[in-house]
Tab-separated table of C-alpha atoms in Angstrom:
chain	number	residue	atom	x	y	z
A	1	UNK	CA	-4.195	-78.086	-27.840
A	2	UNK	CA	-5.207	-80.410	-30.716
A	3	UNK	CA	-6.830	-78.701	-33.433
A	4	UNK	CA	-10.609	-80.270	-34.424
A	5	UNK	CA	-11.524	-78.896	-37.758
A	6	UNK	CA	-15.203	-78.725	-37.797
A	7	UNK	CA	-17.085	-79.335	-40.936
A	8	UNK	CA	-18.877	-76.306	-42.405
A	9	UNK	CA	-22.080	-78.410	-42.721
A	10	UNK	CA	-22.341	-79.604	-39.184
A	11	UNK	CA	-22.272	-75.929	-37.581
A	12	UNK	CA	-23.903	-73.907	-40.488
A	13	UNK	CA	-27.882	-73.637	-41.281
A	14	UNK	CA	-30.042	-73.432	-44.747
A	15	UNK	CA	-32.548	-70.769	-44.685
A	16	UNK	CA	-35.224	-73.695	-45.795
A	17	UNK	CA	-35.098	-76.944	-43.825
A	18	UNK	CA	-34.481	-79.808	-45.900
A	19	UNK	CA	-37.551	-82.476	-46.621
A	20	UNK	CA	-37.810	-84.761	-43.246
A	21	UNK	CA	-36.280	-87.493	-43.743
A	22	UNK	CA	-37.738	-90.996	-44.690
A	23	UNK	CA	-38.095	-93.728	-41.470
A	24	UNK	CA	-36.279	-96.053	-43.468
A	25	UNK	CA	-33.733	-96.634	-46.252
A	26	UNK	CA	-32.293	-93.805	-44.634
A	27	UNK	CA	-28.349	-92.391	-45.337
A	28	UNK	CA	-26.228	-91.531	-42.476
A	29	UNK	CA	-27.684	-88.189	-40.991
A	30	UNK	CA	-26.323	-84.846	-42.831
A	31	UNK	CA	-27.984	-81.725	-42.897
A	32	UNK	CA	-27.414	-79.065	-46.022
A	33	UNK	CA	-24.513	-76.035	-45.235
A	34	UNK	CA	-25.360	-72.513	-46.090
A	35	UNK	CA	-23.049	-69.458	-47.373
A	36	UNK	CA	-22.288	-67.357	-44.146
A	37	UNK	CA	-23.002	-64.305	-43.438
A	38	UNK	CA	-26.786	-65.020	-42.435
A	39	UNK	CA	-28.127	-61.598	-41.026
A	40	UNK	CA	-31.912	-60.743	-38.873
A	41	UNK	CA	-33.778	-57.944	-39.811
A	42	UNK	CA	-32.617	-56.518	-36.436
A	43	UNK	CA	-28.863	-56.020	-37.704
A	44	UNK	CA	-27.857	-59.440	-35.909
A	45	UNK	CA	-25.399	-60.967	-38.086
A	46	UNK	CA	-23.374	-64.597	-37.997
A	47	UNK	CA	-20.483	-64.635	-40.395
A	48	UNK	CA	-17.214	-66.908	-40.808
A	49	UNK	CA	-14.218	-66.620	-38.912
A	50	UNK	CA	-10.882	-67.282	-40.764
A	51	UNK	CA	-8.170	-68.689	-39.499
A	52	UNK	CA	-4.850	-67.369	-39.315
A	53	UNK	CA	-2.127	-69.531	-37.477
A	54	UNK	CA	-3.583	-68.814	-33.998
A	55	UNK	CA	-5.756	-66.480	-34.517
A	56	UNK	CA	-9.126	-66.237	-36.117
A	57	UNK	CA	-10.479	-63.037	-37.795
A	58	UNK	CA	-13.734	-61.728	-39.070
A	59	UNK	CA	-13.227	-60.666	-42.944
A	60	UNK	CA	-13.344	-57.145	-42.412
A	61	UNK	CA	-10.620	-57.730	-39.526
A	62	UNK	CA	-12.337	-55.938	-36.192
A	63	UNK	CA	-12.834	-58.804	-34.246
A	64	UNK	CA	-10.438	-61.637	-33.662
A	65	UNK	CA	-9.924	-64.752	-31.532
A	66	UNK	CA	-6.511	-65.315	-29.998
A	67	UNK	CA	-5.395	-68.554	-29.066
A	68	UNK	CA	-3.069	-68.822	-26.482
A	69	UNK	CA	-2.432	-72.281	-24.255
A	70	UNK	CA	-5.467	-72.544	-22.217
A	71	UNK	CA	-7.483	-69.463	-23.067
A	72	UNK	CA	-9.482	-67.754	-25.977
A	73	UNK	CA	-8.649	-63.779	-25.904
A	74	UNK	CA	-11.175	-61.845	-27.451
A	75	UNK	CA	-9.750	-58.451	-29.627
A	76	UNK	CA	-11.346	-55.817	-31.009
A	77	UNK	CA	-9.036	-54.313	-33.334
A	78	UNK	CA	-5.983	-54.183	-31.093
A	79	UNK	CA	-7.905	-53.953	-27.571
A	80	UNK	CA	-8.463	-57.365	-25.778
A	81	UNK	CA	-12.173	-57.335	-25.242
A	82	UNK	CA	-12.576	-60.416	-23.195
A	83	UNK	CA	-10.638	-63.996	-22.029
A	84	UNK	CA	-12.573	-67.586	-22.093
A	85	UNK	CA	-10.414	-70.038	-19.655
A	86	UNK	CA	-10.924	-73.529	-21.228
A	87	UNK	CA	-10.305	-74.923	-17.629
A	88	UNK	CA	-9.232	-78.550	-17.135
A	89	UNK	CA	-8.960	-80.865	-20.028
A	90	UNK	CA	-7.239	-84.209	-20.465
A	91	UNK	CA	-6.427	-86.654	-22.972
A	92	UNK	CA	-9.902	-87.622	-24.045
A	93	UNK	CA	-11.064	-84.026	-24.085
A	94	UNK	CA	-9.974	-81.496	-26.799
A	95	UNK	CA	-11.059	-77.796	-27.545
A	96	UNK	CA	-10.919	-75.812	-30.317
A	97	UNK	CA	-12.760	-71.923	-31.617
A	98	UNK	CA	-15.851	-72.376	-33.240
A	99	UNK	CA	-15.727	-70.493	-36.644
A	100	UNK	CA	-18.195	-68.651	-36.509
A	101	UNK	CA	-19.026	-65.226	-34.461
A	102	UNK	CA	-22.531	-63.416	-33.951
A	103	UNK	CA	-22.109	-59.358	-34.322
A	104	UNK	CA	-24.774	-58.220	-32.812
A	105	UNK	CA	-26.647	-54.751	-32.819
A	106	UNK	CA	-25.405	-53.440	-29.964
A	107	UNK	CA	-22.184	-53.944	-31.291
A	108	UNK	CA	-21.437	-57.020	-28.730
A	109	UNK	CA	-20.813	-60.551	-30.015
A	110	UNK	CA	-21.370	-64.080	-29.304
A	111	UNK	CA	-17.770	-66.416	-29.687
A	112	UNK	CA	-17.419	-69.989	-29.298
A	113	UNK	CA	-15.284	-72.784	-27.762
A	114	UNK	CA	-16.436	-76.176	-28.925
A	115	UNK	CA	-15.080	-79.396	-26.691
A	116	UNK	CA	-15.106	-82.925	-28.285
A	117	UNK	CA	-15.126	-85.728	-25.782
A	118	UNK	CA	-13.580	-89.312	-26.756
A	119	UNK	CA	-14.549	-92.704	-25.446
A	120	UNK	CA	-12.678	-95.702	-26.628
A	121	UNK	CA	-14.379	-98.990	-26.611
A	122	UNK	CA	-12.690	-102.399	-26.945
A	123	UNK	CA	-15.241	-102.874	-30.136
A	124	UNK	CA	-15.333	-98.959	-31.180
A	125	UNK	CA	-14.905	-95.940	-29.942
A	126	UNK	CA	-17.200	-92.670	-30.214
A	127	UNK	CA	-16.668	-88.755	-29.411
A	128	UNK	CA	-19.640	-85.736	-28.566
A	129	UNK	CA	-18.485	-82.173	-29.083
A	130	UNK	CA	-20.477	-79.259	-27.359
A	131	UNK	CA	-20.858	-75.953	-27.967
A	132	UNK	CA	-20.427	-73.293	-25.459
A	133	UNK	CA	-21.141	-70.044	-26.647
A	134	UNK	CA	-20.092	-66.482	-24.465
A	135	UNK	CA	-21.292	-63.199	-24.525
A	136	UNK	CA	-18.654	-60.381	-25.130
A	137	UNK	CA	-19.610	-56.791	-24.488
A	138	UNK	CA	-17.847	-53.630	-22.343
A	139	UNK	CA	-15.299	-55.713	-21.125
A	140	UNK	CA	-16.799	-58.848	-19.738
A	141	UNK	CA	-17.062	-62.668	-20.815
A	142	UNK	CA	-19.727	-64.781	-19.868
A	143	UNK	CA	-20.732	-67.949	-20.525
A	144	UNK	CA	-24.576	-67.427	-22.442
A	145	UNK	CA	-25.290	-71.125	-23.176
A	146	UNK	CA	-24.324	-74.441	-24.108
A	147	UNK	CA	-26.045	-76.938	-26.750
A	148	UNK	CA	-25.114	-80.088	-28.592
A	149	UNK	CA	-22.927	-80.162	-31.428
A	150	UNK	CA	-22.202	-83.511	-33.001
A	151	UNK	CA	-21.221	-87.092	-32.384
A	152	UNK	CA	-20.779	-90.337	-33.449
A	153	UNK	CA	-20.065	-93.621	-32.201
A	154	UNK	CA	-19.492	-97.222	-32.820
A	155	UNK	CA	-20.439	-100.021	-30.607
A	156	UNK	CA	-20.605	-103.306	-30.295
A	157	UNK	CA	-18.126	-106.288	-31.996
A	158	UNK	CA	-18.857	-109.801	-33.539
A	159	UNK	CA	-15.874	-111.945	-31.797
A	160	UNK	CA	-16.393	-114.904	-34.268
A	161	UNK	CA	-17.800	-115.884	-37.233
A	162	UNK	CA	-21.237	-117.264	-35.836
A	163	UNK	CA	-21.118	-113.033	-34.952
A	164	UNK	CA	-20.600	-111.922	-38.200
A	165	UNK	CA	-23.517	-114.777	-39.336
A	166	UNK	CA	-26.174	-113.360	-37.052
A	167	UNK	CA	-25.160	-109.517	-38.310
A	168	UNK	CA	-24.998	-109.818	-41.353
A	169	UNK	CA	-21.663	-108.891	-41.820
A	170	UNK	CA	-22.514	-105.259	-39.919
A	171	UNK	CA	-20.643	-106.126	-36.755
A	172	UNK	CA	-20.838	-102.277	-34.984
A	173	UNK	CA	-23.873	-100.436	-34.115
A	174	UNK	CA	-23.162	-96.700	-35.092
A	175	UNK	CA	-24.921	-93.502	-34.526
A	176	UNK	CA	-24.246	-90.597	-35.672
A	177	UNK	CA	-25.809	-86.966	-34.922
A	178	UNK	CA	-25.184	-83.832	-36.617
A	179	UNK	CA	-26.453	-80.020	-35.930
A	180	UNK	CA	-26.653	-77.014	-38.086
A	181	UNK	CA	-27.116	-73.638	-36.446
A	182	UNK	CA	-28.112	-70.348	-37.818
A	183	UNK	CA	-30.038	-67.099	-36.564
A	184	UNK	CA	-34.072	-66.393	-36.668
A	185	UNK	CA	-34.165	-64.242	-39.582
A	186	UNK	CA	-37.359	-62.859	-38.562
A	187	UNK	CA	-36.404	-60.860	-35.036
A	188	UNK	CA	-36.667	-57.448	-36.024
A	189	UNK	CA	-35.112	-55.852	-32.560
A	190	UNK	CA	-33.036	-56.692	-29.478
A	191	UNK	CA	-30.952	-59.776	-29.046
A	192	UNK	CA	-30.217	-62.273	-31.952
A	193	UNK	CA	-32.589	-65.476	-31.602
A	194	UNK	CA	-30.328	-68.573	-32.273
A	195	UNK	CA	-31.706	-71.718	-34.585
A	196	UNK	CA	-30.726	-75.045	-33.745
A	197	UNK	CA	-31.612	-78.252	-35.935
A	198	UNK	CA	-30.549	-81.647	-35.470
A	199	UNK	CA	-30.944	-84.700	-37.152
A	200	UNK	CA	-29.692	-88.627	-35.739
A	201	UNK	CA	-30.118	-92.053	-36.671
A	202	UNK	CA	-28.567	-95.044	-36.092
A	203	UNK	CA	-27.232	-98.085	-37.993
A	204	UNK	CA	-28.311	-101.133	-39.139
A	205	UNK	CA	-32.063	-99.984	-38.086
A	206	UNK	CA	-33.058	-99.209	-35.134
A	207	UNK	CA	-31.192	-99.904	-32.351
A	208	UNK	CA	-29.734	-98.519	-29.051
A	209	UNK	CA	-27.551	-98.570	-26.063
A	210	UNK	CA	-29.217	-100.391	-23.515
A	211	UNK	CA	-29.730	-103.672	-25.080
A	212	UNK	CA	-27.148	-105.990	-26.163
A	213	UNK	CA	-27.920	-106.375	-30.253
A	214	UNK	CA	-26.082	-109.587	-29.963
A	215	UNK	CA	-29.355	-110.848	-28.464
A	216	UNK	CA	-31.340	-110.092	-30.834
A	217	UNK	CA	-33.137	-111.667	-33.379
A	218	UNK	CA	-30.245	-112.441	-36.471
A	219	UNK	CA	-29.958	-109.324	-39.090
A	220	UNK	CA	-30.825	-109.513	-42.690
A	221	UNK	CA	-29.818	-107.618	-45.947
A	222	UNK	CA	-33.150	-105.956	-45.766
A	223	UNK	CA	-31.964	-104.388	-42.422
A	224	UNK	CA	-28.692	-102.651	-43.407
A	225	UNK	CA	-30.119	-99.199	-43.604
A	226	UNK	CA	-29.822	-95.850	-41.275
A	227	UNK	CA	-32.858	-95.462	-39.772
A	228	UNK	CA	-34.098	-91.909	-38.583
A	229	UNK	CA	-34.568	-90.893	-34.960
A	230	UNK	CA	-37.310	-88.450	-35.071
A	231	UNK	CA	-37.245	-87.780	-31.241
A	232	UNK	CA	-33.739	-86.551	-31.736
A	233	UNK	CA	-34.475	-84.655	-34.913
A	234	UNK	CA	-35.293	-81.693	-33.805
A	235	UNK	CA	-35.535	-77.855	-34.100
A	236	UNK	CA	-35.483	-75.673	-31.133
A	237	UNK	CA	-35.258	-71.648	-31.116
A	238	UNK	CA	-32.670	-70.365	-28.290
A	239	UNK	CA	-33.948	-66.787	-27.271
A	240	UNK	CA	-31.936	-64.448	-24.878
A	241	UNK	CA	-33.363	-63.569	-21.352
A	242	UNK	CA	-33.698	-60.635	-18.536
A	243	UNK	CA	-30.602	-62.890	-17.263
A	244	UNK	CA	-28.560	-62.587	-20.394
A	245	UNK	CA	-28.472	-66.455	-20.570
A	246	UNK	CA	-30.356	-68.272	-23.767
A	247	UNK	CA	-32.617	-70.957	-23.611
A	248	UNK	CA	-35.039	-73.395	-25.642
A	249	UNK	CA	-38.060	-72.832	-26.817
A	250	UNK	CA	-38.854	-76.229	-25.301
A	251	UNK	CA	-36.256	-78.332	-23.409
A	252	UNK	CA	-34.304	-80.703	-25.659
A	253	UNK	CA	-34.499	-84.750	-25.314
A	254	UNK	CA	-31.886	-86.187	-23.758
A	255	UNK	CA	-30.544	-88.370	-26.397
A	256	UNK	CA	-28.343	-90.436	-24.594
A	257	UNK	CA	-27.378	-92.826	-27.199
A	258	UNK	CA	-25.939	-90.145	-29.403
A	259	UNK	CA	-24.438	-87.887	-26.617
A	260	UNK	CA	-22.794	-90.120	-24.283
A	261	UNK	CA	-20.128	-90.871	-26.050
């Protein structure tokens, strides 16, 4: 199992969202990290996990993640409380505990695997990671719901220097999409209500995918900037149903530029 270390700021959430940002003249996406624990007035907490070798421990030491080939064990204090089986993977997929955990009330808890595709490209290359988050309480795992993590990618190549000419110099496309997630400090009973925020843009301006940027009309200085993607910058609210599953508030765009790596 290769270990992905996941960046603080890409899985954590502020309390205040940050200004939207400008349509242009844009830096690559980021979004602000917070100090964990971040609790609901319902008892609901998230906190940080720390790692130690292969295992990863809440501070106060009652719940840990065990890492053994293939599989997440789940203990509470020295009682295995549940097993996540990663399933297949190959050499362009690797998997790794998300560091965080969500205690909730009823003294069950939300864990975390997080799988990172990779793509090469004979210009670039780009990876997604997902988030796949189970529900652990008297004994049983289940999976409660998946949602987008990060990515970034690179595309496109100038193969001479009439290339480099009509780019400007900025021979990849890139795109880049980062997440912070956090709880609804407002739910004042039951389940924990999960935030998700997003925010993608691409570089040099707008441009995507499906259309060969080769073709297009030659780049100037003016437009070497990250421009923001407001249809996937985005805030959704995941709530937990009769089924035990979560779900959006409103179903998320598909983003295929971002998340097909």
């Amino acid at each position: 199992m290769k270990r992905l270390m996941i960046a603080a700021a890409l899985l954590a959430c502020a309390c205040t969202p940050p200004p939207a940002p400008e349509q242009a003249n844009t830096a690559e996406p980021s979004l602000p990290g917070v100090t964990l624990p971040v609790a609901d007035r319902a008892g609901n907490r998230m906190e940080a996990l720390t790692q130690n070798g292969a295992n990863w421990c809440t501070s106060d030491g009652t719940w840990c993640l065990q890492t053994p080939e293939g599989s997440v064990v789940v203990m509470r204090g020295d009682q295995a409380a549940g097993t996540i089986m990663i399933g297949d993977v190959d050499d362009n997929v690797d998997w790794d505990v998300w560091p965080q955990i969500i205690r909730n009330s009823d003294d069950s808890v939300l864990v975390g695997v997080v799988r990172t595709t990779h793509q090469m490209y004979s210009g670039g290359g780009g990876e997604m990671s997902q988030l796949a988050l189970y529900a652990v309480s008297g004994g049983a795992t289940n999976e409660a719901v998946r949602m987008p993590l990060s990515a970034s990618s690179m595309v496109r190549a100038c193969f001479d220097e009439q290339d480099e000419q009509q780019r400007a110099g900025a021979c990849h496309d890139q795109y880049a999409f980062v997440t912070r997630i956090s709880l609804d400090e407002g739910v004042t009973e039951g389940a924990p209500r999960i935030m998700l925020e997003t925010a993608a843009g691409s570089f040099p301006g707008r441009v995507t995918r499906t259309a060969d940027s080769l073709e297009a009309a030659p780049l100037t200085e003016a437009d070497l900037v990250w421009a923001h993607d407001e249809t996937c910058s985005y805030r959704r609210t995941y709530a937990h149903g009769a089924d035990g599953l979560y779900a959006p508030d409103q179903p998320l765009p598909p983003c295929s530029d971002y998340l097909e790596p």
